Short mmCIF file of C-alpha atoms and ligand atoms in Angstrom, two decimals:
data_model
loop_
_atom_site.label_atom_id
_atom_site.label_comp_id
_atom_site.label_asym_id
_atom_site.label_seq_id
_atom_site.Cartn_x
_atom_site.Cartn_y
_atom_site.Cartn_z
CA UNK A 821 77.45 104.80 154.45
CA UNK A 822 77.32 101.25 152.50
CA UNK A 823 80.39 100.75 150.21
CA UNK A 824 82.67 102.71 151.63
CA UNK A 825 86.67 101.50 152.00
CA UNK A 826 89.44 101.89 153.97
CA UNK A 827 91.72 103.73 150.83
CA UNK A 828 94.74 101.19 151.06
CA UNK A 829 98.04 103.31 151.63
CA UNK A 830 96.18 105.70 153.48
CA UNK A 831 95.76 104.92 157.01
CA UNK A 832 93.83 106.64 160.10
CA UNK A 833 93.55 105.68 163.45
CA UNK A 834 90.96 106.65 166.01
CA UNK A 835 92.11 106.53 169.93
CA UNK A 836 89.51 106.59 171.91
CA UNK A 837 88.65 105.05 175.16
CA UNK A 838 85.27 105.31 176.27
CA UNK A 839 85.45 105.20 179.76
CA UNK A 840 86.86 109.03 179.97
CA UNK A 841 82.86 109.64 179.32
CA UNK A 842 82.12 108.76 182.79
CA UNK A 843 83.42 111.70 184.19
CA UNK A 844 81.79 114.70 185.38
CA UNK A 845 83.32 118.24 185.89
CA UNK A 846 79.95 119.15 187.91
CA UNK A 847 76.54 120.18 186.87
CA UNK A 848 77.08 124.28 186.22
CA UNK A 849 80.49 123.57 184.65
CA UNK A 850 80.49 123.91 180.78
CA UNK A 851 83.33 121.32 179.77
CA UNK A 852 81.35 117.81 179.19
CA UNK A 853 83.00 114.67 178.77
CA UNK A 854 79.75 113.64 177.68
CA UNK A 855 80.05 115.06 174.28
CA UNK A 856 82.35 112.69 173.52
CA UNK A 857 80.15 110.24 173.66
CA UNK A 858 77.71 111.70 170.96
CA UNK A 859 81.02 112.50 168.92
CA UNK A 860 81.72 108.70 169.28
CA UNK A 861 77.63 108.11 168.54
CA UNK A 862 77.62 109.79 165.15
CA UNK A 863 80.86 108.63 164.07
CA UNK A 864 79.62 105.36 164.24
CA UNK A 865 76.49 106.04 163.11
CA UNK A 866 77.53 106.81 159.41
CA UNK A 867 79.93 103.89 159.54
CA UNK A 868 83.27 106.06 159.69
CA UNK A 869 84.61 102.85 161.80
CA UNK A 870 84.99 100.71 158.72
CA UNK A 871 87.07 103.52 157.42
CA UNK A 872 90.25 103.56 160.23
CA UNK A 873 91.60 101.69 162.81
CA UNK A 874 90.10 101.54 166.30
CA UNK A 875 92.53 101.49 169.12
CA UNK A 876 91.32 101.74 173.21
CA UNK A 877 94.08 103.04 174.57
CA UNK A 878 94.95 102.26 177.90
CA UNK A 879 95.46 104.88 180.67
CA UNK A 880 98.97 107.22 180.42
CA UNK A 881 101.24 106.24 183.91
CA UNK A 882 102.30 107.98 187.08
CA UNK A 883 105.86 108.40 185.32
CA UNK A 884 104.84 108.69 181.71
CA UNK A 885 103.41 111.75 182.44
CA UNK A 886 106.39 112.42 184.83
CA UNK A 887 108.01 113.20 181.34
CA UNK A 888 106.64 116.99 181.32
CA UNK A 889 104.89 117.17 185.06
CA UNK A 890 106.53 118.05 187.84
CA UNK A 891 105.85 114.76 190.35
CA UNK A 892 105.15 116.96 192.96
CA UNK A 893 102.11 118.32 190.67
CA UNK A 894 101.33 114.89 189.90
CA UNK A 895 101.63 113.44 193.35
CA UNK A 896 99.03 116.25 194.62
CA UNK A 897 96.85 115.29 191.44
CA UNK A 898 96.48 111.55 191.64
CA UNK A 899 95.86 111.91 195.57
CA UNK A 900 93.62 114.38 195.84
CA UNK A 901 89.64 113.47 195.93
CA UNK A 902 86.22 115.68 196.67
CA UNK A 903 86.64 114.27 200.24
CA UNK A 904 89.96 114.72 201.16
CA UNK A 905 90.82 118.10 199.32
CA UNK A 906 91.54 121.16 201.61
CA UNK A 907 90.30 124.40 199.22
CA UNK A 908 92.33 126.66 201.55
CA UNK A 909 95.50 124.69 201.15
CA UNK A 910 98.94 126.07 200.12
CA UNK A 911 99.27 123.47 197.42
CA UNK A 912 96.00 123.22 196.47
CA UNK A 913 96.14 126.95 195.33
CA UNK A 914 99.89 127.26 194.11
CA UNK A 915 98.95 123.98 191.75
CA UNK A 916 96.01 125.92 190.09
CA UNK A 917 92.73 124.43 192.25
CA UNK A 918 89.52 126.62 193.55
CA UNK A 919 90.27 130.00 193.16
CA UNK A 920 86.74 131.80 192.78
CA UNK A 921 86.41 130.57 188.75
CA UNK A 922 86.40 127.02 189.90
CA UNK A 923 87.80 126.74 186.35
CA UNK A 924 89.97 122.93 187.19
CA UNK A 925 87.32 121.44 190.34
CA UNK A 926 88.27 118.58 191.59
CA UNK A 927 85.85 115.96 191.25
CA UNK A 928 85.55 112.07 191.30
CA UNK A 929 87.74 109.96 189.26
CA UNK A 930 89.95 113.48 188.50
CA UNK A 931 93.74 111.27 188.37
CA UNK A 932 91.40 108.35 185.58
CA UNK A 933 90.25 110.82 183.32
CA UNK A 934 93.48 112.87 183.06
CA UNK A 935 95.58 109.49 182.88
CA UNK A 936 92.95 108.08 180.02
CA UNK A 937 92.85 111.23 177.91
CA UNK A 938 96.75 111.36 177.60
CA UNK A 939 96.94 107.95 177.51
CA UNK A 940 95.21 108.22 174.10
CA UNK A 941 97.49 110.95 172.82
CA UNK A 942 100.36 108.99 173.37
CA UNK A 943 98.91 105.93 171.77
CA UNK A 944 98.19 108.41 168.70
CA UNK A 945 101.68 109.86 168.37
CA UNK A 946 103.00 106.20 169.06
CA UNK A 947 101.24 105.63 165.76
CA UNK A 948 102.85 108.27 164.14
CA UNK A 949 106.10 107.44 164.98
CA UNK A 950 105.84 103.54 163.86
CA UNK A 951 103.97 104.20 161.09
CA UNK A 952 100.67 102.97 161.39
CA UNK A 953 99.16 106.26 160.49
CA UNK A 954 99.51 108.73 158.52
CA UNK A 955 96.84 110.74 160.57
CA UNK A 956 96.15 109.57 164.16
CA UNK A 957 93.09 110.96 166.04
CA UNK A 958 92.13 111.52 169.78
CA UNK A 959 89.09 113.56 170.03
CA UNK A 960 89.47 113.14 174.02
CA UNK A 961 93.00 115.45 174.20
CA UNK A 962 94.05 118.65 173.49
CA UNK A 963 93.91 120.28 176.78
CA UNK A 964 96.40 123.04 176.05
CA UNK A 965 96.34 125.25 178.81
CA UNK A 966 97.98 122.95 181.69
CA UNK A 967 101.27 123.72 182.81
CA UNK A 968 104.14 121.55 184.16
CA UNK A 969 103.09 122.44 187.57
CA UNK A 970 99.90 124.11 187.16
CA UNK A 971 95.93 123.61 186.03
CA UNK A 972 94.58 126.08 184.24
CA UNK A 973 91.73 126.33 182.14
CA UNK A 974 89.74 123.00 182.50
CA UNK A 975 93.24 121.33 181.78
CA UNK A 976 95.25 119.41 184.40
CA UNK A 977 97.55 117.37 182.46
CA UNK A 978 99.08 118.86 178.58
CA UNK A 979 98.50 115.73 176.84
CA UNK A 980 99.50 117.36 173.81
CA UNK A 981 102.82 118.24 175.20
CA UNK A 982 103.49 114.91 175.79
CA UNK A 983 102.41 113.83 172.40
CA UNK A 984 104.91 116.49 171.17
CA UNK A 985 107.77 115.15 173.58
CA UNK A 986 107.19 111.82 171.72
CA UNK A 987 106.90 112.81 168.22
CA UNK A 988 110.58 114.84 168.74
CA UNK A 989 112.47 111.23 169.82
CA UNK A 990 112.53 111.22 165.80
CA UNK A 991 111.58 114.18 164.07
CA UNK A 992 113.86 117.34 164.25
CA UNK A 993 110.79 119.47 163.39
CA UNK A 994 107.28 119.20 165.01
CA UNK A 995 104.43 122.21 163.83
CA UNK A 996 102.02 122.72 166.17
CA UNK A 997 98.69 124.43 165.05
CA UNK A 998 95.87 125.26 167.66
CA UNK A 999 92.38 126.21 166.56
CA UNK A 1000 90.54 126.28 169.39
CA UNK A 1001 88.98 129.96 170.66
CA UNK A 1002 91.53 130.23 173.19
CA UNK A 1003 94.97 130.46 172.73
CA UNK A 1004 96.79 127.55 173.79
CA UNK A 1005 99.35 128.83 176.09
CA UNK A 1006 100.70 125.98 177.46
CA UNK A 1007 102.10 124.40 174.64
CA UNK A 1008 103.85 127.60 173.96
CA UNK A 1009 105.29 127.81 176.87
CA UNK A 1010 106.30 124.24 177.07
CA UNK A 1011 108.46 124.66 173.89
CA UNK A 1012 109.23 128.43 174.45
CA UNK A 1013 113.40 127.47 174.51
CA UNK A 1014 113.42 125.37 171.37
CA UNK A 1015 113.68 125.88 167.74
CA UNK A 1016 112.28 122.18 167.34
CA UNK A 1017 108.89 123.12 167.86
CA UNK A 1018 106.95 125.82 166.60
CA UNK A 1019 103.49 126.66 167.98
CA UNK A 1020 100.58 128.56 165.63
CA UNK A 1021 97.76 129.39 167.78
CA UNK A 1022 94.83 131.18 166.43
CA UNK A 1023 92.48 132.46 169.34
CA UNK A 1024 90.15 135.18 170.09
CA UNK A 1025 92.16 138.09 171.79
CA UNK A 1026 90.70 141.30 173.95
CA UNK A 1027 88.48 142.79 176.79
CA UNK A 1028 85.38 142.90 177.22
CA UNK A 1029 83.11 145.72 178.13
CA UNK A 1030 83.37 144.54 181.70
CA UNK A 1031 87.42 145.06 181.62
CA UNK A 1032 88.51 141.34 181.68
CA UNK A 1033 90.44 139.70 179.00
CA UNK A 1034 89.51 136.75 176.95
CA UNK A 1035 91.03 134.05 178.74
CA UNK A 1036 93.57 133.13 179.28
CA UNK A 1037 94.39 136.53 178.66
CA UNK A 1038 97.79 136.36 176.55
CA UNK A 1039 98.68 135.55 172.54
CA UNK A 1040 98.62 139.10 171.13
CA UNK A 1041 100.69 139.41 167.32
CA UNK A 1042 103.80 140.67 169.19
CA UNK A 1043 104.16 137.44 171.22
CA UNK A 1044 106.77 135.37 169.56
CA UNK A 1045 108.86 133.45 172.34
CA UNK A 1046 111.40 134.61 174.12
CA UNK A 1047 112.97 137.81 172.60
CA UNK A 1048 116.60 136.54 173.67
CA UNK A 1049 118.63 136.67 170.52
CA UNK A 1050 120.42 133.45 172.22
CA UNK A 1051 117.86 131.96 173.09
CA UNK A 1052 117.07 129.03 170.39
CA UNK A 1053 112.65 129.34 170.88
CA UNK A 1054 112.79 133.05 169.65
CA UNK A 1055 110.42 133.63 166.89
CA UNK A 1056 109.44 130.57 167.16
CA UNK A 1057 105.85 131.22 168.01
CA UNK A 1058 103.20 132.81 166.62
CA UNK A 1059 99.86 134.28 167.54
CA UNK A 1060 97.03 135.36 165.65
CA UNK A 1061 94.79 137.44 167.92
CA UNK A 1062 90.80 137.90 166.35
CA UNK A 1063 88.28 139.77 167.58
CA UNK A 1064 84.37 138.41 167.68
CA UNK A 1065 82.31 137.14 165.23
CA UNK A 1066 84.80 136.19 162.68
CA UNK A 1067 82.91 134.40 159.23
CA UNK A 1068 84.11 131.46 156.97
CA UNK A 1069 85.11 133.48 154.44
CA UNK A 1070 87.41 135.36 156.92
CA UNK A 1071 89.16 132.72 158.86
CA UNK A 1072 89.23 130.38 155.76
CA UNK A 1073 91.79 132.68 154.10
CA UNK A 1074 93.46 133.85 157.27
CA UNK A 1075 93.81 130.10 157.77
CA UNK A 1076 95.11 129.19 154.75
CA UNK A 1077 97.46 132.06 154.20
CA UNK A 1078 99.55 132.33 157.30
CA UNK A 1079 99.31 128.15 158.31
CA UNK A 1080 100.84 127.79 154.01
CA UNK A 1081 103.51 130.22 155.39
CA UNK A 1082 104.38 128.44 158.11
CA UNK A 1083 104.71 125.19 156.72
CA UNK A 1084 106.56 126.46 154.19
CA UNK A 1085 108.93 128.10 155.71
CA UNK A 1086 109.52 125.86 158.85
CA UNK A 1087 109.06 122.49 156.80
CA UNK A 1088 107.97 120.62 159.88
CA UNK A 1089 107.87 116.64 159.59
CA UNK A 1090 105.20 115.97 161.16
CA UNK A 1091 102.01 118.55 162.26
CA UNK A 1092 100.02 118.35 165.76
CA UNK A 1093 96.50 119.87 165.08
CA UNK A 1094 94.38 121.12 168.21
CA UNK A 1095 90.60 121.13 166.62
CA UNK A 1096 88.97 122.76 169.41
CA UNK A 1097 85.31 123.32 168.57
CA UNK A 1098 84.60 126.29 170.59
CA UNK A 1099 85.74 128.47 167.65
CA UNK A 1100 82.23 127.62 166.04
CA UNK A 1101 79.40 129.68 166.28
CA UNK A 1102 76.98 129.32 168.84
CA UNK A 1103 79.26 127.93 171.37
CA UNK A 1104 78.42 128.98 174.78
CA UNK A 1105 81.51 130.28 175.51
CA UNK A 1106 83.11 131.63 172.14
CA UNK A 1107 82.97 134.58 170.11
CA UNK A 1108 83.26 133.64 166.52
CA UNK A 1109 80.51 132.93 164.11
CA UNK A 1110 82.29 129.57 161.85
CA UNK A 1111 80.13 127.13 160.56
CA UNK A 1112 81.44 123.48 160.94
CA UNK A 1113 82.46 123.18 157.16
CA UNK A 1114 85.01 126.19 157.49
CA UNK A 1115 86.48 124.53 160.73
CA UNK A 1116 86.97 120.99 158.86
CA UNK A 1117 88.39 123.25 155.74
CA UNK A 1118 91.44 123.88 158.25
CA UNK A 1119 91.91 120.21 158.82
CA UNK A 1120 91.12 119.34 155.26
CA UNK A 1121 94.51 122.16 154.42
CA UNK A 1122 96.55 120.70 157.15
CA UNK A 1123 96.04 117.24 156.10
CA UNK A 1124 96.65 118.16 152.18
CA UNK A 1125 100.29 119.19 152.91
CA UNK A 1126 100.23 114.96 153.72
CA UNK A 1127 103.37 114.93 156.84
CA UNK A 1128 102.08 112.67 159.57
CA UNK A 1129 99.70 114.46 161.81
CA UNK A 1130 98.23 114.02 164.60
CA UNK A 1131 94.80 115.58 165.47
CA UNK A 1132 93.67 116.23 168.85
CA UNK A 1133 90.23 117.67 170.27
CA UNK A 1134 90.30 120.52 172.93
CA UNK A 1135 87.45 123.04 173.68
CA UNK A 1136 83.70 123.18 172.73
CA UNK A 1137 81.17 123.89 174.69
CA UNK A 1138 77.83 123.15 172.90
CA UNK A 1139 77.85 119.41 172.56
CA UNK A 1140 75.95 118.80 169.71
CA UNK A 1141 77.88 120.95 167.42
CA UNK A 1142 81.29 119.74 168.94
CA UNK A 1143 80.17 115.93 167.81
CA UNK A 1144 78.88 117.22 164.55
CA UNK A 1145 82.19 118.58 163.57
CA UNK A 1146 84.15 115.66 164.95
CA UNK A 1147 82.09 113.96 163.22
CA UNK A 1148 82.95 116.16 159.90
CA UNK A 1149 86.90 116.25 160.57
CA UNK A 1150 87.12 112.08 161.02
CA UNK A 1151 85.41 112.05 157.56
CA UNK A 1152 87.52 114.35 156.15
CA UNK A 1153 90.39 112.66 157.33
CA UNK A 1154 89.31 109.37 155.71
CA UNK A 1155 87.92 111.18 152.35
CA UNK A 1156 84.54 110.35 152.94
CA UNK A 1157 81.64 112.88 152.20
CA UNK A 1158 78.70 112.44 154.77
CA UNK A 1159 74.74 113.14 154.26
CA UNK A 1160 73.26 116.07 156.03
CA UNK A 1161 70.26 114.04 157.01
CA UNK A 1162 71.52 112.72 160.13
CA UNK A 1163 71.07 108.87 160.73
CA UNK A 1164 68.13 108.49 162.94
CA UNK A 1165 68.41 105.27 164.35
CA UNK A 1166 71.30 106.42 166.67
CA UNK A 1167 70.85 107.19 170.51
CA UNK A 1168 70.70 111.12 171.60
CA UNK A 1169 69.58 111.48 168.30
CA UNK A 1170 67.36 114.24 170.22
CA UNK A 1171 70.15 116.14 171.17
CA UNK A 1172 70.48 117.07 167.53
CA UNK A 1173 66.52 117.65 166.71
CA UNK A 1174 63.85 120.15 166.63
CA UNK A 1175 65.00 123.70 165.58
CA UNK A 1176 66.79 125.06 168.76
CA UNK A 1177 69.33 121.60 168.10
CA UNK A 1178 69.82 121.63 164.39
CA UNK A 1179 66.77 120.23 162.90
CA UNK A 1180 68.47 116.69 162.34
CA UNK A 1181 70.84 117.39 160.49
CA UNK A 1182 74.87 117.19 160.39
CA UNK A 1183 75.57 120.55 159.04
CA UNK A 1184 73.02 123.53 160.34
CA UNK A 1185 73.79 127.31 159.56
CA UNK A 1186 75.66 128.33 162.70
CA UNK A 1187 76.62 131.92 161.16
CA UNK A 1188 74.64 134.24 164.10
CA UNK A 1189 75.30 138.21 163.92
CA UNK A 1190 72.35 138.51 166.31
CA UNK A 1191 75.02 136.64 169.06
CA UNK A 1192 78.35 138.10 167.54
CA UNK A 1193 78.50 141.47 165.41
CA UNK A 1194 81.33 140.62 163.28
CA UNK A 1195 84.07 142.80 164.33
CA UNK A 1196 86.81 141.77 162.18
CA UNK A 1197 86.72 144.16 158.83
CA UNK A 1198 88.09 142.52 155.90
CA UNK A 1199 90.95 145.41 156.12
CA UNK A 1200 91.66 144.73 159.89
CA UNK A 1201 92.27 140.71 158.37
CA UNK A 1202 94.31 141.72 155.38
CA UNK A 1203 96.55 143.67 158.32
CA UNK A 1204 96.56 140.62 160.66
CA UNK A 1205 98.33 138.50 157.96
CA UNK A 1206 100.60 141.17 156.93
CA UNK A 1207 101.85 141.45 160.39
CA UNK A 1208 102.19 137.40 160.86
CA UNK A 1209 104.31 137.28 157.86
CA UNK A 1210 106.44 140.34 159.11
CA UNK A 1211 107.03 138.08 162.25
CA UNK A 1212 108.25 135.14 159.82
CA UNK A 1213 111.04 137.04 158.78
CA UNK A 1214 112.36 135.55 161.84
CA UNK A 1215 112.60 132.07 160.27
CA UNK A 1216 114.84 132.95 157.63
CA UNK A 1217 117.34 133.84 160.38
N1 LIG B 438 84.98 132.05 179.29
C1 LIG B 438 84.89 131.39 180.21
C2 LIG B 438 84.86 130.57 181.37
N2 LIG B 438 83.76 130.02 181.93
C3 LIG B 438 84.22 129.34 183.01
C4 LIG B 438 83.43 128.56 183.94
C5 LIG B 438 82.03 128.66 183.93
C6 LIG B 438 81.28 127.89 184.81
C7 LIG B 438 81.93 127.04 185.70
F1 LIG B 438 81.22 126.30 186.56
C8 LIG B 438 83.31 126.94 185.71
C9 LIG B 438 84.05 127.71 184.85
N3 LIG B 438 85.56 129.48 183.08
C10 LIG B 438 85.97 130.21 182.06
C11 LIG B 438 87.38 130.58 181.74
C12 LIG B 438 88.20 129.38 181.31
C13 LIG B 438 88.01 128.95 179.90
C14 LIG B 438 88.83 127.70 179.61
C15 LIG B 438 88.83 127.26 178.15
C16 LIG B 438 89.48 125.91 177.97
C17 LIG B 438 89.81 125.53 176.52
O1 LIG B 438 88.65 125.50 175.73
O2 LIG B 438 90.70 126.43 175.90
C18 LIG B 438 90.51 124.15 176.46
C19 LIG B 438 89.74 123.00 176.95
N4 LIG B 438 88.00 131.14 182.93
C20 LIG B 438 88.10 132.47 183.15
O3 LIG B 438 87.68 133.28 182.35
C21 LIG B 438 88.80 132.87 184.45
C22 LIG B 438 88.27 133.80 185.33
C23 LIG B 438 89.39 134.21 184.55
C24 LIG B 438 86.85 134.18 185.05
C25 LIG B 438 86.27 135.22 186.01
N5 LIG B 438 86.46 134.81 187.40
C26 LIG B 438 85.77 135.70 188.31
C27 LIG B 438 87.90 134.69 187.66
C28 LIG B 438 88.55 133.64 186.80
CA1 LIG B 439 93.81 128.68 169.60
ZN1 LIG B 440 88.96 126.77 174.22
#
């Protein structure tokens, strides 16, 4: 867009270094580095770079991430290569490798991309804490599942918990909020014995007709933390478990309602949002039926409540709809409205035409019943938020 301007006062910064795009997770597997690369495509293509500041992070160290990880963990991580990995190893097992999902593989370059993505979450929550943004972006991050010790779920290293780990050196409060499909366990867990960190995670939750659970499997209503009156994490977590095909009418409100009540009552200083894009619909491995103006409406609230935030990527597993509404989220994050009519002088540009890709443009209907029956009544909703402010009770101690 031509005339657009930086608003002065107002500043956001994009982290982003390009070379985690070169990475490949292997050809059946359905997380794609490559769709950061139309993310980055599109952002640039409707000039959203004249509207923040571009870092390039470089890559996180052996003993920055040594701040969370275990160095045992990360020893076994930055060694270990498609050639010299042993599948049937203790280690390899007991630090979340093979298994028969071959949900973390390890492939070429594994210990770069890790050590780039949460290099740029760092640089982001550096940001934060200096005060060069007000809202500091990494569309590479959010890998919430990882453990200290453990890969789980297409995540090997929590750059988010680091982030966090940063961000608490000076604020007493940090709110994180995680919108991804799948409920971001790790982070929870990582801050489970702390009052200084509260973690809202809003997921899809259940088994399917095959008897497996959604994974990862946990984040029902009555998980709050630890249930230790002495212990200083209890109730400070909260889950909002959704069943499939939930609209933009629904998760708008149920957004809005219980993320104002949080904020409110925890009065965090500054907010961690986890935009994982799986939550729209048509994602090949999600349930719910958003379209990607009713995702950016939950950044759009979280940025309104204006505390420094930091907003991380995650899931998504169709990649032209993940850079579409990365593409949204950095515009609403700078106050600029885009034009549906995508720019077409922009490389992929086919990955976003003809009807089966979105006919060209940035926002196509994503709202499918055909893929999701929407089995979320309005009543079953109303309920949901009931019961998440009952559990807030907690906070008033
Ligand atoms: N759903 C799902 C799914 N699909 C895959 C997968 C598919 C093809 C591959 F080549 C490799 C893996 N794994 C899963 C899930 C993990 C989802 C992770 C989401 C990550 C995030 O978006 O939240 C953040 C980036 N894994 C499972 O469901 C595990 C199994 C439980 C599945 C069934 N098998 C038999 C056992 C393991
Ligand atoms: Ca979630
Ligand atoms: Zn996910």
């Amino acid at each position: 867009e031509y005339g657009m301007e930086k608003p002065r006062g107002y500043n956001v910064s994009f982290h982003y270094n390009p070379h985690v795009e070169y990475h490949h997770f292997g050809s059946s597997h359905p997380m794609k580095p490559w769709r950061l690369t139309l993310t980055k495509q599109l952002v640039l293509a409707y000039g959203l770079e004249y509207c923040m500041e571009l870092y390039e992070p470089r890559p996180a160290t052996f003993d920055e991430l040594a701040i969370f990880h275990d160095r045992e963990y990360l020893s076994f991580l930055s060694n270990v290569t498609p050639q010299n990995a042993k599948p049937d190893d203790q280690a390899y097992l007991a630090f979340g490798f093979g298994g028969d999902s071959n949900d973390c593989p390890v492939f070429d370059g594994l210990w770069n991309y890790v050590s780039i993505y949460s290099g740029a979450s760092m640089n982001a929550a550096y940001n934060l804490l200096n005060k060069q943004s007000d809202v500091a972006i990494n569309w590479s991050g959010g890998l919430h599942h990882a453990k200290k010790n453990l890969a789980s779920g297409f995540c090997y290293i929590n750059d988010i918990v680091l982030a966090i780990q940063l961000l608490l050196t000076q604020n007493q409060r940090v709110l994180y909020i995680d919108i991804d499909v799948h409920h971001g366990d790790g982070v929870e867990a990582a801050f489970e014995s702390t009052d200084r960190v509260f973690t809202l995670s809003y997921h899809k939750f259940g088994i399917d007709r095959n008897g497996y659970p959604f994974f990862p499997g946990t984040g029902n209503i009555n998980e709050m933390g630890p249930t230790d009156p002495a212990n200083r994490g209890k109730g400070h977590s909260l889950n909002i478990p959704i069943d499939d095909g939930i609209d933009d009418d629904q998760y708008k409100w149920l957004f809005k309602t219980v993320t104002g009540a949080v904020i409110d009552k925890y009065n965090p200083t500054a907010i961690v949002l986890q935009s994982g894009a799986d939550s729209l619909g048509g994602d090949r491995l999600g349930r719910f039926n958003l379209n990607i103006k009713a995702h950016g409406f939950c950044v759009e609230t979280v940025k309104n409540y204006g505390r420094p935030l930091l907003l991380i990527g995650g899931g998504g597993y169709t990649p032209r709809n993940v850079a579409r509404t990365w593409c949204h989220e950095t515009a609403v994050c700078v106050g600029a409205e885009l034009h549906n009519d995508l720019p077409t002088h922009i490389p992929y540009i086919q990955a976003f035409q003809g009807t089966e890709n979105g006919g060209g443009i940035l926002y196509p209907d994503l709202h499918n019943t055909k893929r999701h029956e929407n089995l979320n009544t309005d009543v079953k909703v109303r309920k949901l938020v009931e019961q998440a402010m009952e559990n807030l009770r907690y906070l008033e101690g």
